[in-house]
Coordinates of C-alpha atoms and ligand atoms in Angstrom, one line a residue:
M1 CA -21.1 -28.2 -47.6
K2 CA -21.1 -24.6 -46.4
Y3 CA -23.2 -22.5 -48.7
I4 CA -23.1 -18.7 -49.2
D5 CA -26.7 -18.1 -48.3
L6 CA -28.0 -14.8 -49.6
R7 CA -31.7 -15.7 -49.5
S8 CA -32.5 -13.6 -46.4
D9 CA -31.0 -12.3 -43.1
T10 CA -33.4 -14.8 -41.4
V11 CA -30.8 -17.5 -42.2
T12 CA -28.3 -16.1 -39.8
M13 CA -26.9 -18.5 -37.2
P14 CA -26.8 -17.7 -33.5
T15 CA -23.2 -16.5 -32.7
P16 CA -20.9 -18.5 -30.3
Q17 CA -21.5 -15.8 -27.6
M18 CA -25.2 -16.4 -28.0
R19 CA -24.9 -20.1 -27.6
K20 CA -22.8 -19.6 -24.5
A21 CA -25.2 -17.1 -23.0
M22 CA -28.1 -19.4 -23.8
S23 CA -26.6 -22.3 -22.0
E24 CA -25.9 -20.2 -18.9
A25 CA -29.2 -18.1 -18.8
L26 CA -31.1 -17.7 -15.6
V27 CA -34.6 -18.9 -16.3
G28 CA -38.1 -19.2 -14.8
D29 CA -41.7 -19.8 -15.8
D30 CA -42.5 -16.7 -17.9
V31 CA -46.2 -17.2 -17.8
Y32 CA -45.9 -16.5 -14.1
Q33 CA -43.5 -13.7 -15.1
D34 CA -40.8 -15.5 -13.2
D35 CA -38.1 -15.4 -15.9
P36 CA -35.4 -12.8 -15.0
T37 CA -33.8 -13.0 -18.5
V38 CA -37.0 -12.4 -20.3
K39 CA -37.8 -9.5 -18.0
E40 CA -34.4 -8.0 -18.7
L41 CA -34.9 -8.3 -22.4
E42 CA -38.4 -6.8 -22.3
T43 CA -37.1 -3.9 -20.2
L44 CA -34.2 -3.4 -22.5
A45 CA -36.3 -3.5 -25.7
A46 CA -38.7 -0.9 -24.2
H47 CA -35.8 1.3 -23.1
V48 CA -34.0 1.4 -26.5
T49 CA -37.2 2.0 -28.4
G50 CA -38.5 4.8 -26.1
H51 CA -41.6 2.9 -24.9
P52 CA -42.7 2.1 -21.3
A53 CA -43.1 -1.7 -21.7
G54 CA -42.1 -4.7 -23.9
L55 CA -43.2 -8.2 -24.7
F56 CA -41.1 -11.1 -26.0
V57 CA -42.9 -13.0 -28.8
A58 CA -42.2 -15.9 -30.9
S59 CA -42.0 -14.2 -34.3
G60 CA -42.4 -11.0 -36.2
T61 CA -45.7 -12.2 -37.5
M62 CA -46.9 -12.9 -34.0
G63 CA -45.8 -9.4 -32.8
N64 CA -47.6 -7.7 -35.7
Q65 CA -50.8 -9.7 -35.3
L66 CA -50.9 -9.2 -31.6
A67 CA -50.6 -5.4 -32.2
I68 CA -53.6 -5.5 -34.6
M69 CA -55.6 -7.7 -32.2
T70 CA -54.8 -5.4 -29.2
H71 CA -55.4 -2.1 -31.0
T72 CA -58.7 -3.0 -32.8
R73 CA -62.2 -4.3 -32.2
R74 CA -63.9 -7.0 -34.3
G75 CA -65.3 -5.4 -37.5
D76 CA -62.8 -2.5 -37.6
E77 CA -60.8 -1.6 -40.6
I78 CA -57.0 -0.9 -40.6
I79 CA -54.9 0.9 -43.2
T80 CA -51.6 -0.4 -44.4
G81 CA -49.4 -0.6 -47.6
A82 CA -50.5 -3.1 -50.2
N83 CA -47.0 -4.8 -50.2
Y84 CA -46.4 -4.5 -46.4
H85 CA -45.6 -7.8 -44.7
I86 CA -48.7 -7.5 -42.5
V87 CA -51.0 -8.0 -45.5
A88 CA -48.8 -9.6 -48.1
H89 CA -47.1 -12.4 -46.0
E90 CA -49.0 -13.1 -42.8
V91 CA -51.5 -15.6 -44.2
G92 CA -54.5 -13.3 -43.9
A93 CA -54.1 -13.4 -40.1
A94 CA -55.7 -10.0 -39.5
A95 CA -59.0 -11.4 -40.8
V96 CA -58.7 -14.7 -39.1
L97 CA -57.5 -13.6 -35.7
S98 CA -58.8 -10.1 -35.3
N99 CA -61.8 -10.1 -37.6
V100 CA -60.7 -6.8 -39.2
S101 CA -60.7 -5.7 -42.8
I102 CA -57.7 -4.0 -44.4
R103 CA -57.7 -1.0 -46.6
T104 CA -54.5 -1.1 -48.6
I105 CA -52.6 1.9 -50.1
H106 CA -50.6 1.3 -53.3
N107 CA -47.8 3.7 -54.4
D108 CA -45.0 2.6 -56.7
N109 CA -42.4 3.2 -54.0
D110 CA -44.5 1.5 -51.3
F111 CA -44.5 4.7 -49.1
I112 CA -47.7 5.9 -47.5
Y113 CA -48.5 9.7 -47.7
P114 CA -50.8 11.9 -45.6
K115 CA -53.1 12.2 -48.7
D116 CA -53.5 8.4 -48.8
I117 CA -54.4 8.3 -45.1
K118 CA -56.9 11.2 -45.5
S119 CA -58.7 9.4 -48.3
A120 CA -58.5 5.9 -46.7
V121 CA -59.9 6.8 -43.3
R122 CA -63.7 6.1 -43.2
S123 CA -66.1 8.8 -42.2
I124 CA -68.6 8.1 -39.4
D125 CA -71.5 6.7 -41.4
I126 CA -73.9 3.8 -40.8
H127 CA -72.4 2.0 -43.8
N128 CA -68.8 2.3 -42.7
P129 CA -66.5 0.2 -40.5
R130 CA -64.5 2.1 -37.9
T131 CA -60.9 2.8 -39.0
S132 CA -58.8 2.2 -35.9
L133 CA -55.2 1.6 -36.9
L134 CA -52.6 2.7 -39.4
S135 CA -49.7 0.2 -39.8
L136 CA -46.4 1.4 -41.3
E137 CA -43.3 -0.5 -42.1
N138 CA -39.7 0.8 -41.7
A139 CA -37.3 -0.3 -43.2
L140 CA -39.6 -1.5 -46.0
S141 CA -39.3 -5.0 -47.4
N142 CA -38.4 -3.4 -50.7
G143 CA -35.1 -2.3 -49.3
T144 CA -35.9 1.4 -48.7
I145 CA -36.5 3.6 -45.7
M146 CA -39.4 5.9 -45.2
P147 CA -38.0 9.4 -44.4
I148 CA -38.4 10.5 -40.8
E149 CA -40.3 13.6 -41.7
L150 CA -42.9 11.7 -43.8
M151 CA -43.2 9.1 -41.0
R152 CA -43.9 11.8 -38.5
E153 CA -46.4 13.6 -40.7
N154 CA -48.3 10.3 -41.2
I155 CA -48.3 9.6 -37.4
E156 CA -49.5 13.1 -36.6
L157 CA -52.3 13.0 -39.1
A158 CA -53.4 9.5 -38.0
H159 CA -53.5 10.5 -34.3
S160 CA -55.5 13.6 -35.2
L161 CA -58.0 11.4 -36.8
G162 CA -58.2 9.1 -33.8
L163 CA -56.2 6.2 -35.1
N164 CA -53.4 4.3 -33.3
V165 CA -50.3 3.8 -35.3
H166 CA -48.2 0.6 -35.3
L167 CA -44.7 0.1 -36.8
D168 CA -43.6 -3.2 -38.4
G169 CA -40.0 -2.5 -37.6
A170 CA -38.7 -6.0 -38.4
R171 CA -35.5 -4.2 -39.7
V172 CA -35.9 -0.8 -37.9
F173 CA -32.3 -1.1 -36.6
N174 CA -31.1 -1.3 -40.2
A175 CA -33.0 1.9 -40.9
A176 CA -31.5 3.6 -37.9
V177 CA -28.0 2.7 -39.1
T178 CA -28.6 4.1 -42.5
L179 CA -30.2 7.3 -41.2
N180 CA -27.4 7.6 -38.6
C181 CA -29.9 8.2 -35.8
D182 CA -30.8 6.6 -32.5
V183 CA -33.4 3.9 -33.1
K184 CA -35.7 5.8 -30.7
T185 CA -36.1 8.6 -33.2
L186 CA -37.8 6.1 -35.5
T187 CA -39.7 4.1 -32.9
A188 CA -40.8 6.4 -30.0
P189 CA -43.5 8.3 -32.0
F190 CA -45.5 5.1 -32.6
D191 CA -48.2 3.6 -30.3
S192 CA -46.6 0.2 -30.8
V193 CA -43.6 -1.2 -32.5
M194 CA -42.6 -4.8 -33.4
F195 CA -38.9 -5.5 -34.2
C196 CA -37.2 -8.8 -35.0
L197 CA -34.3 -10.3 -33.1
S198 CA -34.0 -13.2 -35.5
K199 CA -33.1 -11.5 -38.7
G200 CA -30.0 -9.4 -39.1
L201 CA -29.6 -9.4 -35.3
C202 CA -28.9 -13.2 -35.4
S203 CA -31.0 -14.6 -32.6
P204 CA -32.4 -18.0 -33.3
I205 CA -36.0 -17.1 -32.4
G206 CA -38.0 -14.1 -31.3
S207 CA -39.3 -10.6 -31.8
M208 CA -40.2 -7.8 -29.5
L209 CA -43.5 -5.9 -29.2
V210 CA -43.3 -2.6 -27.3
G211 CA -45.8 0.1 -26.4
S212 CA -47.6 1.6 -23.3
K213 CA -47.9 -0.5 -20.1
D214 CA -51.6 -0.9 -20.7
F215 CA -51.2 -2.0 -24.3
I216 CA -48.5 -4.5 -23.4
E217 CA -50.6 -5.9 -20.5
K218 CA -53.5 -6.5 -23.0
A219 CA -51.1 -7.9 -25.6
R220 CA -49.7 -10.3 -23.0
K221 CA -53.1 -11.7 -22.5
N222 CA -53.7 -11.9 -26.2
R223 CA -50.4 -13.7 -26.6
K224 CA -51.6 -16.3 -24.1
L225 CA -54.9 -16.6 -26.1
L226 CA -52.8 -17.5 -29.1
G227 CA -50.8 -20.1 -27.2
G228 CA -47.8 -17.9 -27.2
G229 CA -47.2 -17.9 -23.4
M230 CA -43.7 -19.4 -23.0
R231 CA -42.2 -21.0 -20.0
Q232 CA -38.4 -21.0 -19.5
A233 CA -38.0 -18.6 -22.4
G234 CA -34.9 -17.0 -20.8
I235 CA -32.9 -19.4 -22.9
L236 CA -34.0 -17.5 -26.0
A237 CA -34.1 -14.1 -24.3
A238 CA -30.4 -14.5 -23.5
A239 CA -29.6 -14.5 -27.2
G240 CA -32.0 -11.5 -27.7
L241 CA -30.0 -9.4 -25.2
I242 CA -26.9 -10.0 -27.3
S243 CA -28.9 -9.1 -30.4
I244 CA -29.8 -5.7 -28.9
H245 CA -26.5 -4.9 -27.1
D246 CA -24.0 -6.1 -29.7
M247 CA -25.5 -7.2 -33.0
T248 CA -27.2 -3.8 -33.7
K249 CA -23.7 -2.3 -33.6
R250 CA -22.4 -4.3 -36.6
L251 CA -25.3 -3.9 -39.1
A252 CA -23.3 -1.2 -41.0
E253 CA -21.0 -4.0 -42.1
D254 CA -23.9 -5.8 -43.8
H255 CA -24.9 -2.5 -45.5
H256 CA -21.4 -2.0 -46.7
H257 CA -21.3 -5.5 -48.2
A258 CA -24.6 -4.8 -50.0
Q259 CA -23.2 -1.5 -51.4
K260 CA -20.1 -3.3 -52.5
L261 CA -22.1 -6.0 -54.2
A262 CA -24.4 -3.5 -55.9
L263 CA -21.5 -1.4 -57.2
A264 CA -19.8 -4.5 -58.7
L265 CA -23.0 -5.7 -60.3
T266 CA -23.6 -2.3 -61.9
E267 CA -20.4 -2.8 -63.8
I268 CA -21.7 -5.9 -65.5
K269 CA -23.7 -4.8 -68.6
E270 CA -26.3 -7.6 -68.4
V271 CA -27.2 -6.7 -64.9
E272 CA -29.7 -3.9 -64.0
V273 CA -29.3 -2.9 -60.3
Y274 CA -32.3 -1.1 -58.7
D275 CA -30.4 1.8 -57.3
K276 CA -33.4 3.3 -55.5
L277 CA -33.8 0.2 -53.4
R278 CA -30.4 0.2 -51.8
D279 CA -30.9 1.7 -48.3
I280 CA -30.2 -1.3 -46.2
N281 CA -28.7 -4.8 -46.5
M282 CA -30.6 -5.8 -49.7
V283 CA -29.7 -5.6 -53.4
F284 CA -32.4 -6.0 -56.1
F285 CA -31.4 -6.7 -59.7
K286 CA -32.6 -8.0 -63.0
L287 CA -30.6 -10.1 -65.4
H288 CA -30.9 -9.2 -69.1
V289 CA -30.0 -12.7 -70.3
E290 CA -32.2 -15.5 -71.7
T291 CA -33.5 -17.8 -69.0
A292 CA -32.3 -15.6 -66.2
E293 CA -34.3 -17.7 -63.6
R294 CA -31.7 -20.4 -64.2
L295 CA -29.4 -18.4 -62.0
V296 CA -30.9 -20.0 -58.9
E297 CA -29.7 -23.5 -59.8
F298 CA -26.4 -22.2 -61.4
A299 CA -25.6 -20.3 -58.1
L300 CA -26.5 -23.4 -56.1
A301 CA -24.2 -25.6 -58.1
H302 CA -21.5 -23.0 -57.4
G303 CA -22.1 -23.0 -53.6
C304 CA -24.5 -20.1 -53.3
K305 CA -28.2 -20.0 -52.3
I306 CA -30.5 -17.3 -53.6
N307 CA -34.3 -17.1 -53.9
P308 CA -36.1 -17.3 -57.3
P309 CA -36.9 -13.9 -58.8
S310 CA -40.2 -12.2 -58.1
D311 CA -41.5 -10.6 -61.3
E312 CA -38.0 -11.2 -62.8
V313 CA -36.3 -9.2 -60.0
F314 CA -33.8 -11.0 -57.8
R315 CA -33.3 -9.9 -54.2
V316 CA -30.2 -10.9 -52.3
V317 CA -29.6 -10.0 -48.6
T318 CA -26.3 -9.6 -46.8
H319 CA -25.9 -10.5 -43.1
N320 CA -23.5 -11.6 -40.3
D321 CA -22.7 -14.9 -42.0
I322 CA -21.7 -13.2 -45.3
S323 CA -18.1 -12.0 -45.5
S324 CA -16.5 -9.7 -48.0
A325 CA -15.0 -12.8 -49.7
D326 CA -18.5 -14.3 -50.0
V327 CA -19.6 -11.1 -51.8
D328 CA -16.7 -11.4 -54.2
A329 CA -17.5 -15.1 -54.8
F330 CA -21.1 -14.2 -55.7
I331 CA -20.0 -11.5 -58.1
E332 CA -17.8 -14.1 -59.8
I333 CA -20.8 -16.4 -60.1
I334 CA -22.9 -13.7 -61.8
R335 CA -20.0 -12.9 -64.1
K336 CA -19.7 -16.5 -65.1
F337 CA -23.4 -16.9 -65.5
V338 CA -23.8 -14.0 -67.9
K339 CA -20.8 -15.1 -69.9
E340 CA -22.4 -18.5 -70.4
N341 CA -25.9 -17.2 -71.2
P342 CA -26.8 -15.2 -74.2
R343 CA -28.0 -11.6 -73.7
A344 CA -31.8 -11.3 -74.1
N345 CA -33.0 -8.9 -76.9
Ligands
PLP1 C1 -41.0 -6.5 -42.8 C2 -41.3 -7.8 -42.1 N1 -42.2 -7.8 -41.1 C3 -42.5 -9.0 -40.5 C4 -41.8 -10.1 -40.7 C5 -42.3 -11.4 -40.0 O1 -41.3 -12.0 -39.2 P1 -41.3 -13.5 -38.9 O2 -40.8 -14.2 -40.1 O3 -40.4 -13.6 -37.7 O4 -42.7 -13.9 -38.6 C6 -40.8 -10.2 -41.7 C7 -40.1 -11.4 -42.1 O5 -39.3 -11.5 -43.0 C8 -40.6 -9.0 -42.4 O6 -39.7 -8.9 -43.4

């Protein structure tokens, strides 16, 4: 049975063009740097993001953690948002792999402001670790985008305090679409950027890490240390090239579907849509009915996969495998569910 899968944009299938390109890709041993398709992808990723060099890595987590490992020394402290993926969903890897501690910033909207950086950076003192890295996220996992001006102010301040700045840009192309800007505007000011090919951009596997030539050379060695040196990886890079060339151009459609879904849900009185969290391909909502969490099994029985709510808030994500008709079908599922379930007091 084909399900309407709204759990995440990570569930996207490689497109028929990707499968064809993968089967025909020129390949070589990438540890010897012999793979022409990987080289082409790394050059393209660096070019589009405004950086001198790029590295193909297995996942977003690997890209982020390689950035931390490459920018820091054992015992350093890094600054990031309390809910950012790097600290919330990467298995504590920064402590395990890089032996760094993390100073987290918590604001209700998950943004980081210059005042937060000022108070989080450690002074030079015998008791303090060295603060060496600020890691931002854009778009954020909460469905919003950090404004360009704020991002620039944060980077400038961090640089003036001697920190490097990394961007977890898993969905940075989504952010660029919403802001109607070249992705370089968002990525070039950073010392390193990770972006994912395997989410809304539909590749089956892979993320890119970009930065200076020196940074990427060190990250390449660290990738080998982690067992991430790949051989005939051009088979995967062939899909990545299509992600960057073609799939970045269609993300607006996913955003449009998310907007359509949010607007329709707003009309259902039992549904509270989080309007401030609607910048990209995500819709967050609460259901004011008894046993709202039963929506997960109800939706599944009606052919639709969603994740359980987190703190009672559901998140659904649109992507290349979700059509306008699928959005309509999900709206009908919600309508039916609230009809059959009494409103909570
Ligand atoms: C913001 C963000 N960063 C990093 C990642 C990690 O990517 P991966 O699942 O490829 O390790 C994700 C994954 O969902 C993410 O949402």
